[in-house]
């Protein structure tokens, strides 16, 4: 149990083929080897938004946070697609704005 209010690393799992069944199996192993799994407070998720519901179901007391690095990377790659018709200069501005929006602490 963490008593210093800093937290601790519980588990890092790499799953080949992140199907729901594989994710369930990984969580089963996690829960079996971590008796205090119910006390998990925060889960950091990459850009795969489909995992949000899964983590909410498996760890109902935890807050899900999306990883800023993965969100910025995903949005920059999306903005670079030709479908949007941005010039190189506009794309550079969009990439800067994306980073600023994701990292802002002001919710206005």
C-alpha atoms as a PDB file:
ATOM      1  CA  UNK A   1       0.000   0.000   0.000  1.00  0.00           C
ATOM      2  CA  UNK A   2       1.260   3.472  -0.864  1.00  0.00           C
ATOM      3  CA  UNK A   3       1.384   5.860   2.069  1.00  0.00           C
ATOM      4  CA  UNK A   4       3.509   8.690   0.675  1.00  0.00           C
ATOM      5  CA  UNK A   5       0.790  10.151  -1.610  1.00  0.00           C
ATOM      6  CA  UNK A   6       3.089   9.729  -4.605  1.00  0.00           C
ATOM      7  CA  UNK A   7       1.735   6.430  -5.895  1.00  0.00           C
ATOM      8  CA  UNK A   8       3.487   3.380  -7.170  1.00  0.00           C
ATOM      9  CA  UNK A   9       3.828   1.462 -10.396  1.00  0.00           C
ATOM     10  CA  UNK A  10       1.566  -1.607 -10.261  1.00  0.00           C
ATOM     11  CA  UNK A  11       1.938  -3.357 -13.613  1.00  0.00           C
ATOM     12  CA  UNK A  12       2.954  -2.739 -17.198  1.00  0.00           C
ATOM     13  CA  UNK A  13       1.599  -5.220 -19.702  1.00  0.00           C
ATOM     14  CA  UNK A  14       2.230  -5.511 -23.429  1.00  0.00           C
ATOM     15  CA  UNK A  15      -0.544  -7.446 -25.108  1.00  0.00           C
ATOM     16  CA  UNK A  16      -0.296  -8.810 -28.640  1.00  0.00           C
ATOM     17  CA  UNK A  17      -3.643  -8.308 -30.326  1.00  0.00           C
ATOM     18  CA  UNK A  18      -5.534  -6.188 -27.817  1.00  0.00           C
ATOM     19  CA  UNK A  19      -8.834  -7.988 -28.177  1.00  0.00           C
ATOM     20  CA  UNK A  20     -11.329  -7.799 -25.342  1.00  0.00           C
ATOM     21  CA  UNK A  21     -10.593 -11.437 -24.492  1.00  0.00           C
ATOM     22  CA  UNK A  22      -6.835 -10.783 -24.303  1.00  0.00           C
ATOM     23  CA  UNK A  23      -7.421  -7.685 -22.194  1.00  0.00           C
ATOM     24  CA  UNK A  24      -9.689  -9.655 -19.840  1.00  0.00           C
ATOM     25  CA  UNK A  25      -6.984 -12.327 -19.486  1.00  0.00           C
ATOM     26  CA  UNK A  26      -4.357  -9.690 -18.679  1.00  0.00           C
ATOM     27  CA  UNK A  27      -6.621  -8.132 -16.068  1.00  0.00           C
ATOM     28  CA  UNK A  28      -7.345 -11.496 -14.538  1.00  0.00           C
ATOM     29  CA  UNK A  29      -3.587 -12.007 -14.068  1.00  0.00           C
ATOM     30  CA  UNK A  30      -3.237  -8.468 -12.715  1.00  0.00           C
ATOM     31  CA  UNK A  31      -6.023  -8.958 -10.179  1.00  0.00           C
ATOM     32  CA  UNK A  32      -4.658 -12.337  -9.083  1.00  0.00           C
ATOM     33  CA  UNK A  33      -1.179 -10.955  -8.442  1.00  0.00           C
ATOM     34  CA  UNK A  34      -2.289  -7.642  -6.894  1.00  0.00           C
ATOM     35  CA  UNK A  35      -4.631  -8.059  -3.949  1.00  0.00           C
ATOM     36  CA  UNK A  36      -5.089  -4.290  -3.689  1.00  0.00           C
ATOM     37  CA  UNK A  37      -6.254  -3.901  -7.318  1.00  0.00           C
ATOM     38  CA  UNK A  38      -9.520  -2.409  -6.068  1.00  0.00           C
ATOM     39  CA  UNK A  39      -7.502   0.529  -4.696  1.00  0.00           C
ATOM     40  CA  UNK A  40      -6.126   1.580  -8.112  1.00  0.00           C
ATOM     41  CA  UNK A  41      -6.846   5.311  -8.392  1.00  0.00           C
ATOM     42  CA  UNK A  42      -5.570   6.259 -11.870  1.00  0.00           C
ATOM     43  CA  UNK A  43      -5.138   4.494 -15.210  1.00  0.00           C
ATOM     44  CA  UNK A  44      -3.237   6.170 -18.057  1.00  0.00           C
ATOM     45  CA  UNK A  45      -4.526   5.097 -21.465  1.00  0.00           C
ATOM     46  CA  UNK A  46      -2.911   5.593 -24.860  1.00  0.00           C
ATOM     47  CA  UNK A  47      -4.915   6.980 -27.786  1.00  0.00           C
ATOM     48  CA  UNK A  48      -7.146   3.899 -28.049  1.00  0.00           C
ATOM     49  CA  UNK A  49     -10.375   5.461 -26.788  1.00  0.00           C
ATOM     50  CA  UNK A  50     -12.165   2.108 -27.091  1.00  0.00           C
ATOM     51  CA  UNK A  51     -10.355   1.017 -23.925  1.00  0.00           C
ATOM     52  CA  UNK A  52     -12.090   3.661 -21.803  1.00  0.00           C
ATOM     53  CA  UNK A  53     -15.205   1.546 -21.262  1.00  0.00           C
ATOM     54  CA  UNK A  54     -13.128  -1.560 -20.597  1.00  0.00           C
ATOM     55  CA  UNK A  55     -11.055   0.123 -17.880  1.00  0.00           C
ATOM     56  CA  UNK A  56     -14.135   1.733 -16.335  1.00  0.00           C
ATOM     57  CA  UNK A  57     -15.699  -1.719 -16.095  1.00  0.00           C
ATOM     58  CA  UNK A  58     -12.597  -3.488 -14.740  1.00  0.00           C
ATOM     59  CA  UNK A  59     -11.449  -0.711 -12.381  1.00  0.00           C
ATOM     60  CA  UNK A  60     -14.632   1.105 -11.336  1.00  0.00           C
ATOM     61  CA  UNK A  61     -12.915   3.209  -8.644  1.00  0.00           C
ATOM     62  CA  UNK A  62     -10.140   4.497 -10.920  1.00  0.00           C
ATOM     63  CA  UNK A  63      -9.969   7.699 -12.929  1.00  0.00           C
ATOM     64  CA  UNK A  64      -9.015   7.190 -16.587  1.00  0.00           C
ATOM     65  CA  UNK A  65      -6.534   9.672 -18.024  1.00  0.00           C
ATOM     66  CA  UNK A  66      -5.591   9.813 -21.689  1.00  0.00           C
ATOM     67  CA  UNK A  67      -1.837   9.978 -22.356  1.00  0.00           C
ATOM     68  CA  UNK A  68      -0.964  13.451 -23.679  1.00  0.00           C
ATOM     69  CA  UNK A  69       1.922  12.168 -25.795  1.00  0.00           C
ATOM     70  CA  UNK A  70      -0.287   9.680 -27.648  1.00  0.00           C
ATOM     71  CA  UNK A  71      -3.123  12.177 -28.124  1.00  0.00           C
ATOM     72  CA  UNK A  72      -0.796  14.836 -29.532  1.00  0.00           C
ATOM     73  CA  UNK A  73       0.900  12.295 -31.809  1.00  0.00           C
ATOM     74  CA  UNK A  74      -2.450  10.990 -33.088  1.00  0.00           C
ATOM     75  CA  UNK A  75      -3.911  14.453 -33.739  1.00  0.00           C
ATOM     76  CA  UNK A  76      -0.747  15.650 -35.494  1.00  0.00           C
ATOM     77  CA  UNK A  77      -0.801  12.623 -37.794  1.00  0.00           C
ATOM     78  CA  UNK A  78      -4.493  13.222 -38.499  1.00  0.00           C
ATOM     79  CA  UNK A  79      -3.888  16.907 -39.282  1.00  0.00           C
ATOM     80  CA  UNK A  80      -1.082  15.932 -41.688  1.00  0.00           C
ATOM     81  CA  UNK A  81      -3.451  13.945 -43.896  1.00  0.00           C
ATOM     82  CA  UNK A  82      -4.111  15.417 -47.311  1.00  0.00           C
ATOM     83  CA  UNK A  83      -7.864  15.120 -46.731  1.00  0.00           C
ATOM     84  CA  UNK A  84      -7.790  18.378 -44.762  1.00  0.00           C
ATOM     85  CA  UNK A  85      -5.963  20.338 -47.464  1.00  0.00           C
ATOM     86  CA  UNK A  86      -3.580  22.177 -45.127  1.00  0.00           C
ATOM     87  CA  UNK A  87      -0.533  23.818 -46.659  1.00  0.00           C
ATOM     88  CA  UNK A  88       2.804  23.111 -44.989  1.00  0.00           C
ATOM     89  CA  UNK A  89       2.615  26.414 -43.093  1.00  0.00           C
ATOM     90  CA  UNK A  90      -0.997  25.845 -41.997  1.00  0.00           C
ATOM     91  CA  UNK A  91      -0.147  22.306 -40.941  1.00  0.00           C
ATOM     92  CA  UNK A  92       2.718  23.610 -38.809  1.00  0.00           C
ATOM     93  CA  UNK A  93       0.336  26.062 -37.116  1.00  0.00           C
ATOM     94  CA  UNK A  94      -2.258  23.333 -36.567  1.00  0.00           C
ATOM     95  CA  UNK A  95       0.361  21.063 -34.988  1.00  0.00           C
ATOM     96  CA  UNK A  96       1.453  23.837 -32.616  1.00  0.00           C
ATOM     97  CA  UNK A  97      -2.174  24.604 -31.687  1.00  0.00           C
ATOM     98  CA  UNK A  98      -2.896  20.926 -31.032  1.00  0.00           C
ATOM     99  CA  UNK A  99       0.033  20.710 -28.637  1.00  0.00           C
ATOM    100  CA  UNK A 100      -1.023  23.911 -26.873  1.00  0.00           C
ATOM    101  CA  UNK A 101      -4.646  22.753 -26.514  1.00  0.00           C
ATOM    102  CA  UNK A 102      -3.752  19.360 -25.101  1.00  0.00           C
ATOM    103  CA  UNK A 103      -1.223  20.773 -22.641  1.00  0.00           C
ATOM    104  CA  UNK A 104      -3.233  23.764 -21.425  1.00  0.00           C
ATOM    105  CA  UNK A 105      -4.274  23.938 -17.814  1.00  0.00           C
ATOM    106  CA  UNK A 106      -6.971  26.533 -18.557  1.00  0.00           C
ATOM    107  CA  UNK A 107     -10.357  24.937 -19.226  1.00  0.00           C
ATOM    108  CA  UNK A 108     -11.961  28.066 -20.671  1.00  0.00           C
END
